[in-house]
Tab-separated table of C-alpha atoms and ligand atoms in Angstrom:
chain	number	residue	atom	x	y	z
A	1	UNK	CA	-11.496	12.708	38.876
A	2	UNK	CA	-12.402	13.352	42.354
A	3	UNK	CA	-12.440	16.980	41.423
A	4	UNK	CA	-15.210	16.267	39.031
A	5	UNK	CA	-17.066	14.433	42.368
A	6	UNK	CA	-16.490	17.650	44.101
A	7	UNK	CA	-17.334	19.842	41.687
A	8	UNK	CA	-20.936	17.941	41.005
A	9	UNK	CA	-21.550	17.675	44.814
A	10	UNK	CA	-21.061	21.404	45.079
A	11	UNK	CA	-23.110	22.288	41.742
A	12	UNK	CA	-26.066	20.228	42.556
A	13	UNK	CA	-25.686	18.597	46.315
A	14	UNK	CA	-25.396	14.862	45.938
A	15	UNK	CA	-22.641	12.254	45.068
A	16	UNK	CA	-22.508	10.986	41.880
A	17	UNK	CA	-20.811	8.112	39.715
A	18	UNK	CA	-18.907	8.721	36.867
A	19	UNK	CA	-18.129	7.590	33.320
A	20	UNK	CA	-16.104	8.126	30.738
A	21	UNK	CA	-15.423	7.994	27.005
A	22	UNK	CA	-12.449	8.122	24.687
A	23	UNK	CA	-11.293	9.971	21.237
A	24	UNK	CA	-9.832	8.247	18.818
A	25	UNK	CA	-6.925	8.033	16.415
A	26	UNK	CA	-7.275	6.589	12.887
A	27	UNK	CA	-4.510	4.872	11.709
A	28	UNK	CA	-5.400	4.327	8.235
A	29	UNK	CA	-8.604	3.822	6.375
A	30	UNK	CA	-10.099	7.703	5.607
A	31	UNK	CA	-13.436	8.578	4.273
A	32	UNK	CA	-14.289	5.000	3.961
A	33	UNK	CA	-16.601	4.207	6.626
A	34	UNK	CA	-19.435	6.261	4.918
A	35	UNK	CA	-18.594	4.384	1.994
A	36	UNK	CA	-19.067	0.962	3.793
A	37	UNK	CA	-15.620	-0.024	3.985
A	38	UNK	CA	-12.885	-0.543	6.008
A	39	UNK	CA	-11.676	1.468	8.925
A	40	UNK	CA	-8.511	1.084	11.715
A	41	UNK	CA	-8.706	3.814	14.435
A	42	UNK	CA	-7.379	3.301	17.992
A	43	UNK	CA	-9.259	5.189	21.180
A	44	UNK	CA	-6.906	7.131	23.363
A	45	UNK	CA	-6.374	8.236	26.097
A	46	UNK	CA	-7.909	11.707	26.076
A	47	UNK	CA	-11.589	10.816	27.587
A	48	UNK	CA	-14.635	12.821	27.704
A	49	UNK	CA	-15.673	12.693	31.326
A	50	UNK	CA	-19.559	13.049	32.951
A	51	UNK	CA	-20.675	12.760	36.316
A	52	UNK	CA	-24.312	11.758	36.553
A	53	UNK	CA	-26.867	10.972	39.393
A	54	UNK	CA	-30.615	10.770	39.200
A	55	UNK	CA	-33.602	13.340	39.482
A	56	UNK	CA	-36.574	12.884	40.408
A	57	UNK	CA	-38.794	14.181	37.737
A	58	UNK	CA	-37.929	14.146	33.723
A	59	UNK	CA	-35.322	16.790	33.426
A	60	UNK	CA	-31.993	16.791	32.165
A	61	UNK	CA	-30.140	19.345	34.020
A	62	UNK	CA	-25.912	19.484	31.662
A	63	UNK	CA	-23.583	21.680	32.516
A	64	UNK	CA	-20.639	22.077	30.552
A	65	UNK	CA	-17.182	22.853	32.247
A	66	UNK	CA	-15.395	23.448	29.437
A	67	UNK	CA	-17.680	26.389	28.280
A	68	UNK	CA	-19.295	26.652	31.667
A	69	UNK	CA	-22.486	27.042	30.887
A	70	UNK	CA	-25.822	25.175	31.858
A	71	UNK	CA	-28.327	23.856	30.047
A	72	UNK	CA	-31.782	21.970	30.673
A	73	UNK	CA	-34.498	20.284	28.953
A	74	UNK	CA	-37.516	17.681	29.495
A	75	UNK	CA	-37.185	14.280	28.448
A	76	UNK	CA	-40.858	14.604	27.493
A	77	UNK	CA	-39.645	17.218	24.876
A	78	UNK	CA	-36.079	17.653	23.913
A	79	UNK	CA	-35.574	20.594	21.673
A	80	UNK	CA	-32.321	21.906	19.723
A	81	UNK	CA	-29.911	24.412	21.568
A	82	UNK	CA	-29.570	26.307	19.051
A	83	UNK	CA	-26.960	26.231	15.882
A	84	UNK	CA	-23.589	24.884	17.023
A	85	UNK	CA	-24.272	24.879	20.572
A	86	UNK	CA	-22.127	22.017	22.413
A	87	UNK	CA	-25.728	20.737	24.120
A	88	UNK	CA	-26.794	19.888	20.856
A	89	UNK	CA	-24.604	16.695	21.472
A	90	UNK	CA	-26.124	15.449	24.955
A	91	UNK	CA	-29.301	16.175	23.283
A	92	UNK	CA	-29.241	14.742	20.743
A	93	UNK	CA	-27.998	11.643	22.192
A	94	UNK	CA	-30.916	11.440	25.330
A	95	UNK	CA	-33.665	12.528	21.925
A	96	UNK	CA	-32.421	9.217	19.834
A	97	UNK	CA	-31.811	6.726	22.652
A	98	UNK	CA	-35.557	7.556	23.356
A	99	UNK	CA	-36.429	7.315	20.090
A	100	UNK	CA	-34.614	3.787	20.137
A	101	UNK	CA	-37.460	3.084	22.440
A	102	UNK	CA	-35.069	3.497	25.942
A	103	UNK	CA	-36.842	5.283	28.515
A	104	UNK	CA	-34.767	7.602	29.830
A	105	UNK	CA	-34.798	8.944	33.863
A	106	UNK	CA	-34.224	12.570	34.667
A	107	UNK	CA	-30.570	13.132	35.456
A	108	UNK	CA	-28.210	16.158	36.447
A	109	UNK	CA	-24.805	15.467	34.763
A	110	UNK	CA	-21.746	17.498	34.650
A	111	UNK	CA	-19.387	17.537	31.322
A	112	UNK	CA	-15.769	18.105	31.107
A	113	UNK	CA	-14.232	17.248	28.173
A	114	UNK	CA	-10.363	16.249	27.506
A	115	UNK	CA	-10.004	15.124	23.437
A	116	UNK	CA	-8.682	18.649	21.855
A	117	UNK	CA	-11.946	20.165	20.393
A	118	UNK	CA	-12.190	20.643	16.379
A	119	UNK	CA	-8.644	18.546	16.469
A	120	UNK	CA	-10.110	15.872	14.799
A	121	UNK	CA	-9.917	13.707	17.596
A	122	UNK	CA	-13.623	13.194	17.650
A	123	UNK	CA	-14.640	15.137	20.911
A	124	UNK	CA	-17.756	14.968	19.630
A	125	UNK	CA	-18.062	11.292	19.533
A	126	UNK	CA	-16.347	11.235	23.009
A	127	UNK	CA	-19.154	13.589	24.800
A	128	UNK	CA	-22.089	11.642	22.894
A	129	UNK	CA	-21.246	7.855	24.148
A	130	UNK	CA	-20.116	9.353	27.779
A	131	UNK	CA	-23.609	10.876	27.841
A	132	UNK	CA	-25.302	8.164	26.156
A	133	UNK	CA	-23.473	5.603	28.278
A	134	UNK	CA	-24.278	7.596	31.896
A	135	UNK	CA	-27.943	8.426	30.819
A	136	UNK	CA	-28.472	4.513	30.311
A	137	UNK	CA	-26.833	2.990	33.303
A	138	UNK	CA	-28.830	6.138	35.261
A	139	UNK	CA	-31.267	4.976	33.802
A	140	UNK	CA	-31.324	1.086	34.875
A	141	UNK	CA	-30.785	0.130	31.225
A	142	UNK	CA	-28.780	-2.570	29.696
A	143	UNK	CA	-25.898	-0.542	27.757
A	144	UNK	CA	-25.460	-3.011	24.302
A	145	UNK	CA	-22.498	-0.903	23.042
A	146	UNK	CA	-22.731	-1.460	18.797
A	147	UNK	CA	-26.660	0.025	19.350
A	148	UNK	CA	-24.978	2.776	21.912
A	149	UNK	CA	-23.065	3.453	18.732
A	150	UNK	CA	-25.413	3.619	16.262
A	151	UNK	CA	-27.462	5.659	18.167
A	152	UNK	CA	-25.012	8.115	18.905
A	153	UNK	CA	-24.434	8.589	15.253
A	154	UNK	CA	-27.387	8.811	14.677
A	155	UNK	CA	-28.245	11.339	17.212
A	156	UNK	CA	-25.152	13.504	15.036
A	157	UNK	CA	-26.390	12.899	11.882
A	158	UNK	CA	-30.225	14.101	12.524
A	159	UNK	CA	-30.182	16.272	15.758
A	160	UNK	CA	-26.492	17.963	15.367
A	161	UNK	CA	-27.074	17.250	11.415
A	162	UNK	CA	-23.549	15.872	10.291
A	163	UNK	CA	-23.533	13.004	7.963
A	164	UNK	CA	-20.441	11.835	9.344
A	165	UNK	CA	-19.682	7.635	9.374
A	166	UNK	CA	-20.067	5.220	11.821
A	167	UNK	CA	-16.114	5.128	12.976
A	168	UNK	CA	-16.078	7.681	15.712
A	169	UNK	CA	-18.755	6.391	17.772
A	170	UNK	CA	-17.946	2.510	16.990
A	171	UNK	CA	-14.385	2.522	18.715
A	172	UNK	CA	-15.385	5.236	21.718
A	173	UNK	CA	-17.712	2.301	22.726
A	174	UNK	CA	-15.783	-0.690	21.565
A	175	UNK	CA	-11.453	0.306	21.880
A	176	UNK	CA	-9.459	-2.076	23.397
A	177	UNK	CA	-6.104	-0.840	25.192
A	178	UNK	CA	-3.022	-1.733	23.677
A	179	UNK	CA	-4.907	-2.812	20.270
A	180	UNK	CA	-6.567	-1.169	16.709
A	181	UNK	CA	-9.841	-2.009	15.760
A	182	UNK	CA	-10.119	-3.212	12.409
A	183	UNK	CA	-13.613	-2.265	11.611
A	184	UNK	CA	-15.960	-3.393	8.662
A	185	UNK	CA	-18.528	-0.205	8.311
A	186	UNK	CA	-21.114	-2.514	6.428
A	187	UNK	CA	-21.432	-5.664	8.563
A	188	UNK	CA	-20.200	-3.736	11.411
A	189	UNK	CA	-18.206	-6.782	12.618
A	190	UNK	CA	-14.585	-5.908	14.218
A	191	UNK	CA	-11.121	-7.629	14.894
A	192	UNK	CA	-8.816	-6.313	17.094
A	193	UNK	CA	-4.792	-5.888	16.308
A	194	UNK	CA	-1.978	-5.482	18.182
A	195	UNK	CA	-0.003	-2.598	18.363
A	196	UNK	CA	3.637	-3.696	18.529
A	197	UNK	CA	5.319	-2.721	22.098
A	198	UNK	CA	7.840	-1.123	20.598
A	199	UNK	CA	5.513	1.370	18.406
A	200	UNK	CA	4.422	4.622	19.643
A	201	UNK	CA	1.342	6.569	18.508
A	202	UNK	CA	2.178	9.939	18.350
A	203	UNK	CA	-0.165	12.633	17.051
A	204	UNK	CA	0.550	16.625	16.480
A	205	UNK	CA	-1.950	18.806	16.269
A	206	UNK	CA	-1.150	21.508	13.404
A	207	UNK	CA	-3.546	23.935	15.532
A	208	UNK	CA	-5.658	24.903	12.225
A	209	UNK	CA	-8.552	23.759	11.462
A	210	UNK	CA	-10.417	25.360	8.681
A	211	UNK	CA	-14.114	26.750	8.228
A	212	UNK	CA	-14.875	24.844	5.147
A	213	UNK	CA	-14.469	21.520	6.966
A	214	UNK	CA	-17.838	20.890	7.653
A	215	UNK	CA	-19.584	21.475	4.331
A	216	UNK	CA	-17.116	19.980	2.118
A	217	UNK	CA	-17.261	16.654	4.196
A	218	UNK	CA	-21.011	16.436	3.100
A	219	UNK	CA	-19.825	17.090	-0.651
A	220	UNK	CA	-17.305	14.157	-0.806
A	221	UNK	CA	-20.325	12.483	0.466
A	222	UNK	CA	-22.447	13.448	-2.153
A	223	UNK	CA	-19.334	13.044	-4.416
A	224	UNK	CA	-19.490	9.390	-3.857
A	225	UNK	CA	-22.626	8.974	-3.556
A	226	UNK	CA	-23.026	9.765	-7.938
A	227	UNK	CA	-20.410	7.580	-8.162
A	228	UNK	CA	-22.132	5.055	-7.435
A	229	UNK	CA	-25.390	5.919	-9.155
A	230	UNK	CA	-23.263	6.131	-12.217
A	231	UNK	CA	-21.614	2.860	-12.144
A	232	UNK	CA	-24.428	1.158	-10.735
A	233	UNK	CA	-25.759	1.668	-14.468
A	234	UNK	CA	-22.731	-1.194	-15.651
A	235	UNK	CA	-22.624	-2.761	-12.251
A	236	UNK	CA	-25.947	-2.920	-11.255
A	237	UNK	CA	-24.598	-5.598	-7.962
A	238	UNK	CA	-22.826	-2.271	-6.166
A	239	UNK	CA	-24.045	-0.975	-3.223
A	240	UNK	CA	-21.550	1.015	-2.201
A	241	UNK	CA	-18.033	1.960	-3.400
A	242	UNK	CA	-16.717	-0.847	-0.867
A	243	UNK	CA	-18.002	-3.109	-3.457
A	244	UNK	CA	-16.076	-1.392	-6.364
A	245	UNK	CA	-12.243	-3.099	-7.453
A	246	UNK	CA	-9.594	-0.606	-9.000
A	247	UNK	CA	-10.009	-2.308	-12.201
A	248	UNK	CA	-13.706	-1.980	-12.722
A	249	UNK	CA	-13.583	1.521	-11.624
A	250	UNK	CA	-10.483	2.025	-14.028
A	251	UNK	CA	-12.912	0.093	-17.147
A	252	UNK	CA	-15.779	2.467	-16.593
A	253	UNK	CA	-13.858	5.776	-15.676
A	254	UNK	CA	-15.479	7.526	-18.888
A	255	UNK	CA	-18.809	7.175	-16.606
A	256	UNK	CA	-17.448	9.707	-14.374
A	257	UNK	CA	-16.946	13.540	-14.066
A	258	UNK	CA	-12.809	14.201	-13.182
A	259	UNK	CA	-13.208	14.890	-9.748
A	260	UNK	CA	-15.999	12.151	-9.186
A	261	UNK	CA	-13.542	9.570	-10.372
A	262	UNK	CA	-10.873	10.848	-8.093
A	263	UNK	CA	-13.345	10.104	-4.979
A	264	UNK	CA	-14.132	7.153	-5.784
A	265	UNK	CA	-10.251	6.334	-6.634
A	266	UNK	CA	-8.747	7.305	-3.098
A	267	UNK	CA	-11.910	5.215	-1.436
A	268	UNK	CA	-11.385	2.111	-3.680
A	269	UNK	CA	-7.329	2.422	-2.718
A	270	UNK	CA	-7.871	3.191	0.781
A	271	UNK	CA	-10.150	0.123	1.453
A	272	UNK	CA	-7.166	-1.937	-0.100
A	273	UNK	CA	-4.485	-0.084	2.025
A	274	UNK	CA	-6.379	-0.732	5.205
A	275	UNK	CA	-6.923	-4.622	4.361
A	276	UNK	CA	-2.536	-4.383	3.515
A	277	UNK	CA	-2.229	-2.639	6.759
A	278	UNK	CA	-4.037	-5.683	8.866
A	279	UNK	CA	-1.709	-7.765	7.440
A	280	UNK	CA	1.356	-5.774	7.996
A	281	UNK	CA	0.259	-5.638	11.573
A	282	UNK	CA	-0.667	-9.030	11.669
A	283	UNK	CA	2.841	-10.656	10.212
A	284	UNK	CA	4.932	-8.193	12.476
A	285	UNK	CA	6.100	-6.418	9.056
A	286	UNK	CA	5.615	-3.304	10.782
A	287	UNK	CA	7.999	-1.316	7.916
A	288	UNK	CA	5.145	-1.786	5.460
A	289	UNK	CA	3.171	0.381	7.201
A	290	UNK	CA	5.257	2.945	6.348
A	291	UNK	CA	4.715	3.398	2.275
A	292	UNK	CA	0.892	2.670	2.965
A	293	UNK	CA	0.274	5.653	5.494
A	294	UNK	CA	2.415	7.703	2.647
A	295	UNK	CA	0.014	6.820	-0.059
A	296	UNK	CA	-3.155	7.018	2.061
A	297	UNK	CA	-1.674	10.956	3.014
A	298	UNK	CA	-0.892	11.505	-0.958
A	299	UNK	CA	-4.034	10.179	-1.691
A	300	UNK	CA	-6.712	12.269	0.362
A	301	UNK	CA	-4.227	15.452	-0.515
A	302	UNK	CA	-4.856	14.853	-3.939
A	303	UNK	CA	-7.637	12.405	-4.854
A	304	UNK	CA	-10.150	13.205	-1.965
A	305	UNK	CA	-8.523	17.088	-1.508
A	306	UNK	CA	-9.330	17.203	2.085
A	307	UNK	CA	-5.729	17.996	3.146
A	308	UNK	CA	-4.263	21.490	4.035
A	309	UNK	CA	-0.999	23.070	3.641
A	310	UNK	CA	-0.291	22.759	7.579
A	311	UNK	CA	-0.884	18.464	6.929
A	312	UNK	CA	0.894	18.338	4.602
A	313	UNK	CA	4.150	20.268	6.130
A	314	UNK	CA	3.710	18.020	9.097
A	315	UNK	CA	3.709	14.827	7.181
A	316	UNK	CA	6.378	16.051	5.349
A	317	UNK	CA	8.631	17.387	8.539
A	318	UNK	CA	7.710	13.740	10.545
A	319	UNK	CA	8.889	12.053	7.367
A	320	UNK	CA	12.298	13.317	7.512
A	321	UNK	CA	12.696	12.171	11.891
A	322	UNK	CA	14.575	9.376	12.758
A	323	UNK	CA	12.794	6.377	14.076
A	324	UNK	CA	9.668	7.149	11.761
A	325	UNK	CA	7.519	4.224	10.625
A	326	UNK	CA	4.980	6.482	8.712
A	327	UNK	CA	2.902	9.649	9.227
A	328	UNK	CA	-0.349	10.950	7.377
A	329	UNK	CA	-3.588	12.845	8.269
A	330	UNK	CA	-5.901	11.912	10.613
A	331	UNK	CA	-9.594	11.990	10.750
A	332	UNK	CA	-11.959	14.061	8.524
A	333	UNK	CA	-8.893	16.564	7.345
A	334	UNK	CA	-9.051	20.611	6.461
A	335	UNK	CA	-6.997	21.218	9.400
A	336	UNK	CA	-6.368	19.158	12.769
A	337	UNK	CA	-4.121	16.296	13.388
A	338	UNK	CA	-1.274	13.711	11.777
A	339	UNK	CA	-0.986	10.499	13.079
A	340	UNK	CA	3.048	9.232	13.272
A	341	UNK	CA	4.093	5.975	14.022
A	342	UNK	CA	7.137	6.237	15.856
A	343	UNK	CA	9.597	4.074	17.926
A	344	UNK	CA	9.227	4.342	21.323
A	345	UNK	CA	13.067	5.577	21.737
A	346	UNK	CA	12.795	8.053	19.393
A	347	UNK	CA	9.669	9.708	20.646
A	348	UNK	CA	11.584	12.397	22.865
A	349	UNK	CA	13.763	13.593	19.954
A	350	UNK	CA	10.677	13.457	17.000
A	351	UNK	CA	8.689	15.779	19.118
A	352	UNK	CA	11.424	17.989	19.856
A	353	UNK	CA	12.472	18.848	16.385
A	354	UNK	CA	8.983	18.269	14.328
A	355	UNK	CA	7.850	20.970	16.662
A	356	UNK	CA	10.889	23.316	16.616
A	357	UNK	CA	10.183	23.082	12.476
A	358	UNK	CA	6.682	23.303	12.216
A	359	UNK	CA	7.037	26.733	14.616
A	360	UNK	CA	9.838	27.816	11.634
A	361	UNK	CA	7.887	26.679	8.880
A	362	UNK	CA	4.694	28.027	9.960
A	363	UNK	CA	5.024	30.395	12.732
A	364	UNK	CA	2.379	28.088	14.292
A	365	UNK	CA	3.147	26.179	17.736
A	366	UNK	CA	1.938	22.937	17.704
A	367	UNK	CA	1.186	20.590	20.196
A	368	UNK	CA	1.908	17.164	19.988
A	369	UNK	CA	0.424	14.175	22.094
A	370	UNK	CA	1.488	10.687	22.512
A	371	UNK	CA	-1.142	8.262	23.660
A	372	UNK	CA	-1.554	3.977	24.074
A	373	UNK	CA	-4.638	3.160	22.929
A	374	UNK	CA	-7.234	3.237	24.965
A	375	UNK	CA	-10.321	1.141	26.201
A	376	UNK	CA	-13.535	1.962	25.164
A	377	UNK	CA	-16.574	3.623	27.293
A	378	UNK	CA	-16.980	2.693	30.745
A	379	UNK	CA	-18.002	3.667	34.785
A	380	UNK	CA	-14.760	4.701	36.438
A	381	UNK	CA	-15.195	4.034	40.136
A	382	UNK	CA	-13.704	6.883	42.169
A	383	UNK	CA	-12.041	6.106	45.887
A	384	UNK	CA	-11.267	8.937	47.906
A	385	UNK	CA	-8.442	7.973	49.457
A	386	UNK	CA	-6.367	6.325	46.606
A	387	UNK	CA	-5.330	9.532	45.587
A	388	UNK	CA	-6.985	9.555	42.791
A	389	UNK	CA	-6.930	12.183	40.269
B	1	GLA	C1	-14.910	12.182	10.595
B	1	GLA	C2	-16.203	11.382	10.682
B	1	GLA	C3	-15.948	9.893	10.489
B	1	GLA	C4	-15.105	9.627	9.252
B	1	GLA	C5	-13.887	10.547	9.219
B	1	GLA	C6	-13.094	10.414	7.947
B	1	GLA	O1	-14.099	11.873	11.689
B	1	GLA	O2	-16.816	11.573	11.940
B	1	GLA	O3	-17.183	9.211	10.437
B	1	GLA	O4	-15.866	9.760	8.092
B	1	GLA	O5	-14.240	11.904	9.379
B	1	GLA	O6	-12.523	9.153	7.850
């Protein structure tokens, strides 16, 4: 990162310190977390990076490497970028950590940005808590990482207007190397697991991702949402679908249009795969995994229909590889990324051939990442001479 150092020092003149913040990976536990349920993602090692230092006045001076462009506004009066614009994330983030009553100093930062964008590796969550974590240690402010978190989502949901969940944000501040985070998305308390030595988290990146993506996300979550009002009318105790068992939802399935019962289905059955999942991972029976990823993949492709064609061959193709544990879609779905758990011996040959198939069976070339999990946000201190890069 010392070319980020040089970089700032030649953009704006000064030294700076830098921070950083990770994707994530979800191993199991999809379209839940808005649901207040249960979530297992893993941070990686693909990091959004910023390099920060003070101004003297109230400005915030960004500039983006990856789209190299610069952007500025006052912290007296943070306005949107415009629709879709990439500052709408560092915006948003300095607008609701104000709001959250922080009071923010001027900074210049500069932005460069690892996690695959629209991969659904949550690059978005990575550039809010990088920002959000510089602009508060700039700032001389304690950094309490769940409210870093909630803020950040926050800041997505109102100023970059997503609804998405909690998950994203939660594990770029809080992932531990070497370990899952086993997340409850209504009490928002956390355990960490293990990932066994021998396992390998290996993600491929079907290189799609498609345009509906973003509205249909905020249908499922309207989907659920009149699932709930509809069997809150039998079970007036439910909050949320988390609170729902397969065998009340199966009892008052008449309540519910087709598709609304299919929702709620794959939520109610993915809250119980994640909870199997802990204790597969807990009792070293790592070959359970296995069916449950399968079922959580067959379940969004055809209860929550938030699969694609290009998944689906790639869950189908890592299925097939030796030294497979399990494989299913990652993240929000219409396109991006599979998550395979592999063993670490088989790695070189998985990639080799789920690649060379993919290219045949889609003409697309994909690209394929393997990454230990990853620690959450944090300062990275920079020494010259180590070599650092
Ligand atoms: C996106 C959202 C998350 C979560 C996932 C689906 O990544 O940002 O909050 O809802 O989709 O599990």
């Amino acid at each position: 990162m010392l070319k980020l150092l040089e970089d700032f020092r030649s953009r704006f003149g000064s030294s700076a310190r830098i921070y950083r913040a990770p994707g994530r990976v979800n191993l199991i536990g999809e379209h839940t977390d808005y649901n207040d349920g249960f979530v297992m993602p893993a941070a990686i090692e693909f990091y959004c990076w910023v390099a920060a230092a003070p101004r003297a006045d109230r400005k915030l001076v960004i500039h983006s490497e990856n789209y190299n462009e610069t952007v500025e506004a006052n912290l007296e009066s943070i306005v949107t970028a415009g629709n879709r614009h990439w500052a709408n994330y560092p915006l948003g983030v300095a607008q609701a950590l104000q709001g959250g009553g922080k009071r923010l100093k001027g900074a210049n930062l500069l932005i460069h940005g690892e996690v695959p964008l629209g991969a659904g590796l949550s690059s978005s969550a990575a550039i809010e808590v990088a920002v959000g974590f510089a602009l508060l240690e700039q700032s001389g402010l304690a950094t309490d990482r769940l409210e870093l978190a909630r803020l950040c989502q926050k800041a997505e949901n109102e100023f970059v207007g997503a609804r998405v969940g909690i998950m994203d944000q939660f594990v770029s501040c809080h992932g531990r190397a070497a370990h899952a985070l086993v997340l409850d998305c209504r009490s928002l308390e956390y355990k960490l697991v293990k990932l066994p030595a021998g396992i390998q988290l290996v993600i491929c990146n079907t290189m799609v991702k498609h345009e509906i993506g973003g509205g249909e996300y905020n249908r499922r979550r309207a989907e659920c949402e009149e699932g709930v009002r509809k069997l809150q009318t039998v079970l007036p105790h439910i909050r949320a679908l988390r609170d729902v068992t397969i065998a009340q939802l199966e009892e008052h399935r008449g309540l519910l249009a087709p598709k609304v019962y299919s929702r709620c289905r794959h939520v109610v059955t993915e809250n119980d795969r994640v909870q199997s999942a802990v204790r597969a991972f807990e009792s070293g029976d790592i070959r359970a995994l296995g069916p449950l990823l399968g079922e959580s993949h067959r379940s969004l492709r055809d209860d929550y229909d938030v699969s694609c064609r290009e998944l689906d061959t790639m869950v189908d193709i890592a299925g097939a590889q030796r030294g497979v544990i399990g494989a299913r879609m990652t993240g929000g779905g219409f396109g991006g990324c599979t998550i395979n758990l592999v063993e670490a011996g088989a790695v070189e040959g998985f990639k080799k051939s789920v690649a060379a198939e993919y290219r045949s069976r889609t003409g697309l070339q994909p690209e394929i990442y393997v990454s230990p999990a990853s620690n959450g946000a944090q300062e990275v201190e920079v020494i010259p001479d180590s070599g650092a890069s």
